[in-house]
Short mmCIF file of C-alpha atoms in Angstrom, two decimals:
data_model
loop_
_atom_site.label_atom_id
_atom_site.label_comp_id
_atom_site.label_asym_id
_atom_site.label_seq_id
_atom_site.Cartn_x
_atom_site.Cartn_y
_atom_site.Cartn_z
CA UNK A 1 93.61 -165.82 95.77
CA UNK A 2 90.91 -168.49 95.91
CA UNK A 3 87.47 -167.47 97.20
CA UNK A 4 87.46 -167.01 100.94
CA UNK A 5 91.25 -166.56 101.11
CA UNK A 6 92.55 -163.08 101.76
CA UNK A 7 95.10 -161.68 99.32
CA UNK A 8 97.99 -159.43 100.23
CA UNK A 9 97.06 -156.33 102.21
CA UNK A 10 99.64 -154.29 100.35
CA UNK A 11 100.66 -153.58 96.79
CA UNK A 12 104.29 -153.14 95.67
CA UNK A 13 105.45 -150.51 93.18
CA UNK A 14 108.76 -150.49 91.34
CA UNK A 15 108.55 -147.96 88.50
CA UNK A 16 110.86 -148.56 85.54
CA UNK A 17 112.16 -144.96 85.75
CA UNK A 18 114.06 -145.93 88.92
CA UNK A 19 117.01 -148.28 89.36
CA UNK A 20 115.90 -151.89 89.66
CA UNK A 21 115.42 -152.72 93.34
CA UNK A 22 117.18 -155.68 94.90
CA UNK A 23 115.77 -156.94 98.18
CA UNK A 24 113.22 -154.12 98.59
CA UNK A 25 110.38 -152.31 96.82
CA UNK A 26 110.46 -148.59 96.01
CA UNK A 27 106.93 -148.05 97.34
CA UNK A 28 104.42 -150.14 99.24
CA UNK A 29 100.77 -149.11 99.36
CA UNK A 30 98.66 -150.48 102.19
CA UNK A 31 95.16 -149.05 101.96
CA UNK A 32 95.52 -145.29 101.63
CA UNK A 33 99.04 -145.22 103.08
CA UNK A 34 102.18 -145.32 100.93
CA UNK A 35 105.51 -146.23 102.49
CA UNK A 36 108.44 -144.98 100.43
CA UNK A 37 111.77 -146.77 100.51
CA UNK A 38 114.90 -144.74 101.01
CA UNK A 39 115.82 -142.92 97.81
CA UNK A 40 119.33 -141.75 97.08
CA UNK A 41 120.72 -139.90 94.06
CA UNK A 42 120.63 -143.11 92.06
CA UNK A 43 120.22 -142.79 88.31
CA UNK A 44 118.15 -145.48 86.53
CA UNK A 45 121.38 -147.37 85.77
CA UNK A 46 122.23 -147.56 89.49
CA UNK A 47 125.00 -144.94 89.50
CA UNK A 48 124.99 -142.19 92.13
CA UNK A 49 124.82 -138.82 90.38
CA UNK A 50 125.72 -135.42 91.77
CA UNK A 51 128.91 -134.22 93.39
CA UNK A 52 127.40 -132.19 96.23
CA UNK A 53 124.54 -132.50 98.69
CA UNK A 54 122.28 -130.13 96.72
CA UNK A 55 122.51 -132.07 93.47
CA UNK A 56 122.17 -135.38 95.31
CA UNK A 57 119.13 -134.10 97.23
CA UNK A 58 117.62 -133.01 93.90
CA UNK A 59 117.97 -136.50 92.40
CA UNK A 60 116.85 -138.26 95.59
CA UNK A 61 113.74 -136.03 95.80
CA UNK A 62 112.97 -136.71 92.15
CA UNK A 63 113.25 -140.45 92.77
CA UNK A 64 111.00 -140.24 95.84
CA UNK A 65 108.30 -138.41 93.84
CA UNK A 66 108.53 -140.97 91.01
CA UNK A 67 107.99 -143.80 93.52
CA UNK A 68 105.13 -141.91 95.21
CA UNK A 69 103.35 -141.22 91.92
CA UNK A 70 103.73 -144.87 90.87
CA UNK A 71 101.73 -145.77 93.98
CA UNK A 72 99.02 -143.20 93.17
CA UNK A 73 100.21 -140.31 95.33
CA UNK A 74 101.38 -136.76 94.89
CA UNK A 75 103.89 -134.68 96.89
CA UNK A 76 101.02 -133.00 98.81
CA UNK A 77 100.13 -136.44 100.19
CA UNK A 78 103.42 -136.72 102.12
CA UNK A 79 102.85 -136.70 105.86
CA UNK A 80 106.36 -137.63 106.97
CA UNK A 81 109.84 -137.37 105.49
CA UNK A 82 113.11 -138.59 106.92
CA UNK A 83 116.30 -137.07 105.56
CA UNK A 84 119.51 -139.03 106.20
CA UNK A 85 122.79 -137.25 105.46
CA UNK A 86 126.42 -138.22 105.89
CA UNK A 87 127.42 -134.61 106.71
CA UNK A 88 124.96 -132.52 108.74
CA UNK A 89 127.22 -129.46 108.49
CA UNK A 90 127.21 -129.64 104.70
CA UNK A 91 123.41 -129.92 104.73
CA UNK A 92 123.09 -126.97 107.13
CA UNK A 93 125.43 -124.84 105.00
CA UNK A 94 123.40 -125.66 101.87
CA UNK A 95 119.96 -124.73 103.28
CA UNK A 96 119.58 -121.64 101.07
CA UNK A 97 120.40 -123.69 97.97
CA UNK A 98 118.17 -126.56 99.09
CA UNK A 99 115.07 -124.33 99.37
CA UNK A 100 114.47 -123.98 95.61
CA UNK A 101 115.19 -127.69 95.12
CA UNK A 102 112.58 -128.53 97.77
CA UNK A 103 109.98 -126.28 96.12
CA UNK A 104 110.72 -127.82 92.69
CA UNK A 105 109.71 -131.27 93.95
CA UNK A 106 107.41 -130.66 96.91
CA UNK A 107 106.04 -127.13 96.56
CA UNK A 108 105.61 -125.03 99.68
CA UNK A 109 104.01 -127.72 101.82
CA UNK A 110 106.14 -129.28 104.52
CA UNK A 111 105.31 -132.64 106.10
CA UNK A 112 106.71 -133.71 109.47
CA UNK A 113 110.45 -133.91 108.76
CA UNK A 114 113.40 -135.37 110.60
CA UNK A 115 117.07 -134.88 109.72
CA UNK A 116 119.45 -137.63 110.75
CA UNK A 117 123.22 -137.56 110.52
CA UNK A 118 124.55 -141.01 109.67
CA UNK A 119 128.06 -142.32 109.28
CA UNK A 120 127.42 -143.82 105.85
CA UNK A 121 124.73 -145.00 103.44
CA UNK A 122 124.59 -148.31 101.58
CA UNK A 123 126.09 -146.85 98.41
CA UNK A 124 129.45 -145.28 99.34
CA UNK A 125 128.94 -142.40 96.86
CA UNK A 126 125.58 -141.37 98.37
CA UNK A 127 125.50 -138.44 100.79
CA UNK A 128 121.73 -138.08 101.21
CA UNK A 129 118.79 -140.49 101.39
CA UNK A 130 115.09 -139.60 101.65
CA UNK A 131 112.41 -141.88 103.08
CA UNK A 132 108.74 -140.97 103.44
CA UNK A 133 105.17 -141.86 104.24
CA UNK A 134 102.14 -140.51 102.38
CA UNK A 135 98.42 -140.78 103.09
CA UNK A 136 96.29 -140.63 99.97
CA UNK A 137 92.83 -140.16 101.46
CA UNK A 138 91.67 -136.70 102.45
CA UNK A 139 89.49 -136.14 105.50
CA UNK A 140 86.06 -134.75 104.55
#
């Protein structure tokens, strides 16, 4: 921007490893805060991969971490995670299988998490979507 004119207060990140976004950005960094768009089990070509909630969670978590790292963050920086599922019972029944998948992507640190049962997601083949917020600065 010209001198004396403020530029954008946020920076957008759309890593090439993720499916091309349409009408949104995968991550938005405003200061030390990163807002992560909902990530499903979308492969880079846009297809939903995975037949069950565990495999879809695995891909969605991978996508979330890719977006977070593109914006300069790491999984330990997550302060909030929202998990949207189309079948809460299926998610509940898969908790033992989901544990190792969680640790693979996020380690043993757990941010504030909410689980939300929804009727459907934008892509009809998706059964899980993850959305998060990360804070990159560490208090001294």
